[in-house]
Short mmCIF file of C-alpha atoms in Angstrom, two decimals:
data_model
loop_
_atom_site.label_atom_id
_atom_site.label_comp_id
_atom_site.label_asym_id
_atom_site.label_seq_id
_atom_site.Cartn_x
_atom_site.Cartn_y
_atom_site.Cartn_z
CA UNK A 1 -35.56 3.94 8.41
CA UNK A 2 -37.24 4.11 5.00
CA UNK A 3 -35.54 5.36 1.87
CA UNK A 4 -37.80 8.44 1.96
CA UNK A 5 -36.79 9.18 5.55
CA UNK A 6 -33.12 8.84 4.68
CA UNK A 7 -33.63 11.20 1.77
CA UNK A 8 -35.22 13.91 3.94
CA UNK A 9 -32.53 13.44 6.58
CA UNK A 10 -29.86 13.87 3.94
CA UNK A 11 -31.51 17.02 2.60
CA UNK A 12 -31.84 18.51 6.09
CA UNK A 13 -28.23 17.75 6.99
CA UNK A 14 -27.04 19.22 3.70
CA UNK A 15 -29.00 22.43 4.27
CA UNK A 16 -27.59 22.76 7.78
CA UNK A 17 -24.02 22.26 6.58
CA UNK A 18 -24.57 24.78 3.79
CA UNK A 19 -25.83 27.33 6.28
CA UNK A 20 -22.74 26.89 8.45
CA UNK A 21 -20.54 27.12 5.37
CA UNK A 22 -21.71 30.67 4.57
CA UNK A 23 -21.11 32.00 8.11
CA UNK A 24 -17.87 33.95 8.57
CA UNK A 25 -15.15 32.18 10.51
CA UNK A 26 -15.19 34.96 13.15
CA UNK A 27 -18.49 36.83 13.47
CA UNK A 28 -17.81 40.53 14.17
CA UNK A 29 -18.64 42.11 17.51
CA UNK A 30 -21.11 44.96 17.22
CA UNK A 31 -21.40 48.19 19.20
CA UNK A 32 -24.08 50.86 18.88
CA UNK A 33 -22.31 54.17 19.58
CA UNK A 34 -23.97 57.52 20.28
CA UNK A 35 -22.26 60.78 19.29
CA UNK A 36 -23.20 64.40 18.67
CA UNK A 37 -23.61 65.11 14.95
CA UNK A 38 -20.96 67.12 13.14
CA UNK A 39 -17.24 66.85 13.84
CA UNK A 40 -17.71 64.12 16.48
CA UNK A 41 -19.63 62.08 13.91
CA UNK A 42 -16.77 62.49 11.44
CA UNK A 43 -14.29 61.23 14.04
CA UNK A 44 -16.55 58.28 14.87
CA UNK A 45 -16.66 57.28 11.21
CA UNK A 46 -12.86 57.13 11.11
CA UNK A 47 -12.81 55.03 14.29
CA UNK A 48 -15.45 52.79 12.69
CA UNK A 49 -13.16 51.99 9.75
CA UNK A 50 -10.26 51.26 12.10
CA UNK A 51 -12.42 49.03 14.31
CA UNK A 52 -13.67 47.02 11.34
CA UNK A 53 -10.12 45.75 10.80
CA UNK A 54 -10.22 44.42 14.38
CA UNK A 55 -13.53 42.61 13.90
CA UNK A 56 -15.73 45.28 15.50
CA UNK A 57 -18.78 46.69 13.71
CA UNK A 58 -19.66 50.17 15.01
CA UNK A 59 -23.13 51.53 14.32
CA UNK A 60 -22.93 55.31 14.73
CA UNK A 61 -26.09 56.99 16.09
CA UNK A 62 -26.13 60.80 16.02
CA UNK A 63 -27.80 63.25 18.40
CA UNK A 64 -28.14 67.03 18.44
CA UNK A 65 -28.85 67.44 22.16
CA UNK A 66 -26.29 66.76 24.91
CA UNK A 67 -28.94 65.38 27.28
CA UNK A 68 -29.97 62.47 25.05
CA UNK A 69 -26.94 60.15 24.62
CA UNK A 70 -26.64 59.31 28.32
CA UNK A 71 -30.37 58.64 28.58
CA UNK A 72 -30.19 56.35 25.55
CA UNK A 73 -27.16 54.56 27.00
CA UNK A 74 -28.82 54.12 30.38
CA UNK A 75 -31.97 52.67 28.74
CA UNK A 76 -29.92 50.17 26.75
CA UNK A 77 -30.62 51.79 23.36
CA UNK A 78 -26.85 52.32 22.98
CA UNK A 79 -23.85 50.22 23.98
CA UNK A 80 -21.60 53.26 24.40
CA UNK A 81 -21.41 56.98 23.70
CA UNK A 82 -18.53 59.32 22.92
CA UNK A 83 -19.41 62.97 23.44
CA UNK A 84 -18.78 64.10 27.03
CA UNK A 85 -16.16 65.03 29.60
CA UNK A 86 -16.01 63.99 33.25
CA UNK A 87 -17.55 67.15 34.79
CA UNK A 88 -20.55 66.75 32.49
CA UNK A 89 -20.99 63.06 33.34
CA UNK A 90 -20.61 63.80 37.06
CA UNK A 91 -23.38 66.41 36.83
CA UNK A 92 -25.63 64.01 34.92
CA UNK A 93 -25.05 61.25 37.48
CA UNK A 94 -25.81 63.65 40.33
CA UNK A 95 -29.07 64.81 38.76
CA UNK A 96 -30.30 61.60 37.12
CA UNK A 97 -28.58 58.74 38.92
CA UNK A 98 -27.05 57.15 35.83
CA UNK A 99 -24.75 54.17 36.35
CA UNK A 100 -22.37 55.17 33.57
CA UNK A 101 -18.57 55.11 33.65
CA UNK A 102 -15.67 56.24 31.42
CA UNK A 103 -13.94 53.56 29.38
CA UNK A 104 -11.19 55.47 27.53
CA UNK A 105 -10.28 59.00 26.41
CA UNK A 106 -10.99 60.29 22.90
CA UNK A 107 -10.61 64.02 22.18
CA UNK A 108 -10.37 67.39 23.88
CA UNK A 109 -12.03 70.50 22.44
CA UNK A 110 -10.94 73.70 24.21
CA UNK A 111 -14.01 75.92 24.68
CA UNK A 112 -13.82 79.51 23.41
CA UNK A 113 -15.48 82.93 23.43
CA UNK A 114 -16.80 84.24 20.11
CA UNK A 115 -18.31 87.53 18.99
CA UNK A 116 -19.50 89.14 15.77
CA UNK A 117 -19.49 92.62 17.34
CA UNK A 118 -15.95 92.99 18.68
CA UNK A 119 -12.48 91.86 17.61
CA UNK A 120 -10.80 91.95 21.02
CA UNK A 121 -12.15 90.49 24.26
CA UNK A 122 -10.99 93.61 26.12
CA UNK A 123 -13.37 95.71 24.04
CA UNK A 124 -16.52 94.26 25.63
CA UNK A 125 -18.78 97.16 26.56
CA UNK A 126 -20.21 97.80 30.01
CA UNK A 127 -23.48 95.91 30.39
CA UNK A 128 -22.60 93.52 27.55
CA UNK A 129 -24.83 90.46 27.13
CA UNK A 130 -22.82 87.24 27.23
CA UNK A 131 -24.25 83.84 26.35
CA UNK A 132 -23.07 80.75 28.22
CA UNK A 133 -24.25 77.11 28.11
CA UNK A 134 -27.10 76.35 30.50
CA UNK A 135 -25.95 72.89 31.58
CA UNK A 136 -24.01 72.84 34.89
CA UNK A 137 -20.68 71.52 33.64
CA UNK A 138 -20.32 73.60 30.48
CA UNK A 139 -21.84 76.63 32.20
CA UNK A 140 -19.20 76.31 34.91
CA UNK A 141 -16.57 75.83 32.25
CA UNK A 142 -17.66 79.08 30.58
CA UNK A 143 -17.62 81.01 33.86
CA UNK A 144 -14.11 79.78 34.65
CA UNK A 145 -12.96 80.89 31.20
CA UNK A 146 -14.41 84.38 31.74
CA UNK A 147 -12.90 84.57 35.21
CA UNK A 148 -9.47 83.42 34.02
CA UNK A 149 -9.53 86.29 31.53
CA UNK A 150 -10.53 88.91 34.09
CA UNK A 151 -14.12 89.66 33.07
CA UNK A 152 -15.67 88.35 36.30
CA UNK A 153 -14.55 87.06 39.71
CA UNK A 154 -15.82 83.82 41.19
CA UNK A 155 -16.17 82.77 44.82
CA UNK A 156 -13.16 80.65 45.85
CA UNK A 157 -13.34 76.88 46.09
CA UNK A 158 -15.99 76.31 43.42
CA UNK A 159 -13.76 74.13 41.25
CA UNK A 160 -15.00 73.12 37.80
CA UNK A 161 -18.71 73.77 38.34
CA UNK A 162 -19.38 77.29 39.57
CA UNK A 163 -22.76 78.83 38.80
CA UNK A 164 -23.82 82.40 38.04
CA UNK A 165 -24.69 82.67 41.76
CA UNK A 166 -20.96 82.32 42.47
CA UNK A 167 -20.05 85.50 40.58
CA UNK A 168 -18.67 87.85 43.24
CA UNK A 169 -17.12 90.49 40.98
CA UNK A 170 -18.47 91.95 37.74
CA UNK A 171 -16.77 95.30 37.07
CA UNK A 172 -18.30 95.71 33.60
CA UNK A 173 -21.73 94.65 34.88
CA UNK A 174 -22.08 92.13 32.06
CA UNK A 175 -25.33 90.19 31.82
CA UNK A 176 -24.87 86.43 31.69
CA UNK A 177 -27.57 84.68 29.66
CA UNK A 178 -27.78 80.91 30.11
CA UNK A 179 -28.90 79.25 26.87
CA UNK A 180 -28.93 75.75 25.42
CA UNK A 181 -25.39 75.05 24.21
CA UNK A 182 -26.58 74.05 20.73
CA UNK A 183 -28.43 77.36 20.29
CA UNK A 184 -25.58 79.69 21.21
CA UNK A 185 -24.12 79.94 17.67
CA UNK A 186 -27.58 80.89 16.37
CA UNK A 187 -28.02 83.54 19.07
CA UNK A 188 -24.57 85.10 18.80
CA UNK A 189 -25.75 87.94 16.54
CA UNK A 190 -28.17 89.06 19.27
CA UNK A 191 -25.44 88.96 21.94
CA UNK A 192 -22.20 90.80 22.49
CA UNK A 193 -20.50 87.44 22.63
CA UNK A 194 -20.90 83.84 23.73
CA UNK A 195 -18.86 80.97 25.12
CA UNK A 196 -19.43 78.14 22.64
CA UNK A 197 -18.39 74.49 22.72
CA UNK A 198 -15.99 73.63 19.89
CA UNK A 199 -18.28 71.09 18.21
CA UNK A 200 -21.07 73.65 17.92
CA UNK A 201 -18.62 76.37 16.86
CA UNK A 202 -17.32 74.18 14.04
CA UNK A 203 -20.88 73.33 13.04
CA UNK A 204 -21.54 77.08 12.68
CA UNK A 205 -18.41 77.50 10.47
CA UNK A 206 -16.46 79.24 13.23
CA UNK A 207 -12.75 78.47 13.34
CA UNK A 208 -11.65 78.07 16.99
CA UNK A 209 -8.03 78.81 16.07
CA UNK A 210 -8.86 82.13 14.38
CA UNK A 211 -12.28 83.24 15.61
CA UNK A 212 -12.11 82.52 19.35
CA UNK A 213 -11.15 85.74 21.15
CA UNK A 214 -10.17 83.76 24.24
CA UNK A 215 -9.87 80.02 24.70
CA UNK A 216 -9.13 77.36 27.31
CA UNK A 217 -5.62 76.05 27.71
CA UNK A 218 -4.80 73.16 25.39
CA UNK A 219 -2.56 71.46 27.97
CA UNK A 220 -3.65 69.90 31.27
CA UNK A 221 -7.25 70.49 30.21
CA UNK A 222 -9.68 68.69 32.58
CA UNK A 223 -12.37 68.47 29.90
CA UNK A 224 -11.08 65.54 27.87
CA UNK A 225 -13.92 63.62 26.21
CA UNK A 226 -14.18 59.85 26.57
CA UNK A 227 -16.11 56.75 25.59
CA UNK A 228 -18.74 56.01 28.25
CA UNK A 229 -20.51 52.71 28.92
CA UNK A 230 -22.87 51.28 31.50
CA UNK A 231 -21.11 50.28 34.71
CA UNK A 232 -19.94 46.68 34.37
CA UNK A 233 -19.46 46.88 30.60
CA UNK A 234 -16.09 48.64 30.68
CA UNK A 235 -14.16 45.34 30.65
CA UNK A 236 -16.00 43.83 27.68
CA UNK A 237 -13.76 42.90 24.71
CA UNK A 238 -15.90 44.93 22.30
CA UNK A 239 -15.44 48.04 24.46
CA UNK A 240 -11.67 47.48 24.51
CA UNK A 241 -11.71 47.32 20.70
CA UNK A 242 -13.77 50.52 20.55
CA UNK A 243 -11.30 52.39 22.76
CA UNK A 244 -8.37 51.00 20.76
CA UNK A 245 -9.93 52.25 17.51
CA UNK A 246 -10.45 55.76 18.88
CA UNK A 247 -6.91 55.88 20.26
CA UNK A 248 -5.38 54.77 16.97
CA UNK A 249 -2.81 56.54 14.84
CA UNK A 250 -5.41 56.80 12.07
CA UNK A 251 -7.72 58.89 14.28
CA UNK A 252 -4.80 60.99 15.54
CA UNK A 253 -3.72 61.73 11.97
CA UNK A 254 -7.31 62.58 10.99
CA UNK A 255 -7.60 65.09 13.84
CA UNK A 256 -4.40 66.78 12.69
CA UNK A 257 -5.30 66.97 8.99
CA UNK A 258 -9.04 67.68 9.33
CA UNK A 259 -9.13 70.04 12.32
CA UNK A 260 -5.56 71.38 12.35
CA UNK A 261 -5.35 71.82 16.11
CA UNK A 262 -8.93 72.83 16.83
CA UNK A 263 -9.61 69.31 18.20
CA UNK A 264 -6.82 67.37 19.89
CA UNK A 265 -6.26 63.78 21.03
CA UNK A 266 -7.02 63.38 24.75
CA UNK A 267 -5.16 60.12 25.25
#
């Protein structure tokens, strides 16, 4: 080997060693996480800070439409999402064939009925127009809330996903208008009232603790949200770290101080 060759070899080896020297001892795992913008984004940002201490880098991707995060996850554009409950995922799987599974609970947001025209749910007029979400799971959730509070009667055995076709009793002859869940707060002034998901209510500056005329039970609520991943990914170490971050004391404390009972831990 010539002196020139030895010189180039030495330079190349030195550059390689220098490159290794600047790499971190433990490269962080990375997860691209989809959430609905607003309060769920705020919660994700807290979980992101917690996860960073455990060597997990969370990239938070926000959506405004419930139908998009599962599609993005199924396509591989996301590694996980955190926005939905089991009845919603079950309906999405039934209609679109997604191979998506829960990986760990996050929060529960009791759904409520809001109105700018009345102060008491019992004061709803005959023929009142009531807005409910138009997706099967949240629409069924809204109908069950109205039935539990005596406004309508539902056919027996319909479980968590009744439809407007299952309404068997309607003494006040209310009109049920199925609208996109995200649009209900914007339409509330044109309605006598609407059943609105908590994240959208908060986004519209409604306080579920004070403004909801009726609301789901906070205990034994079947609509706990969770982190969802593609089937087969639920045992990955990065997913375990993501769940751990969401189920941390830091997130629990944030829910208490920021939302004061409007959003609760589901784990």
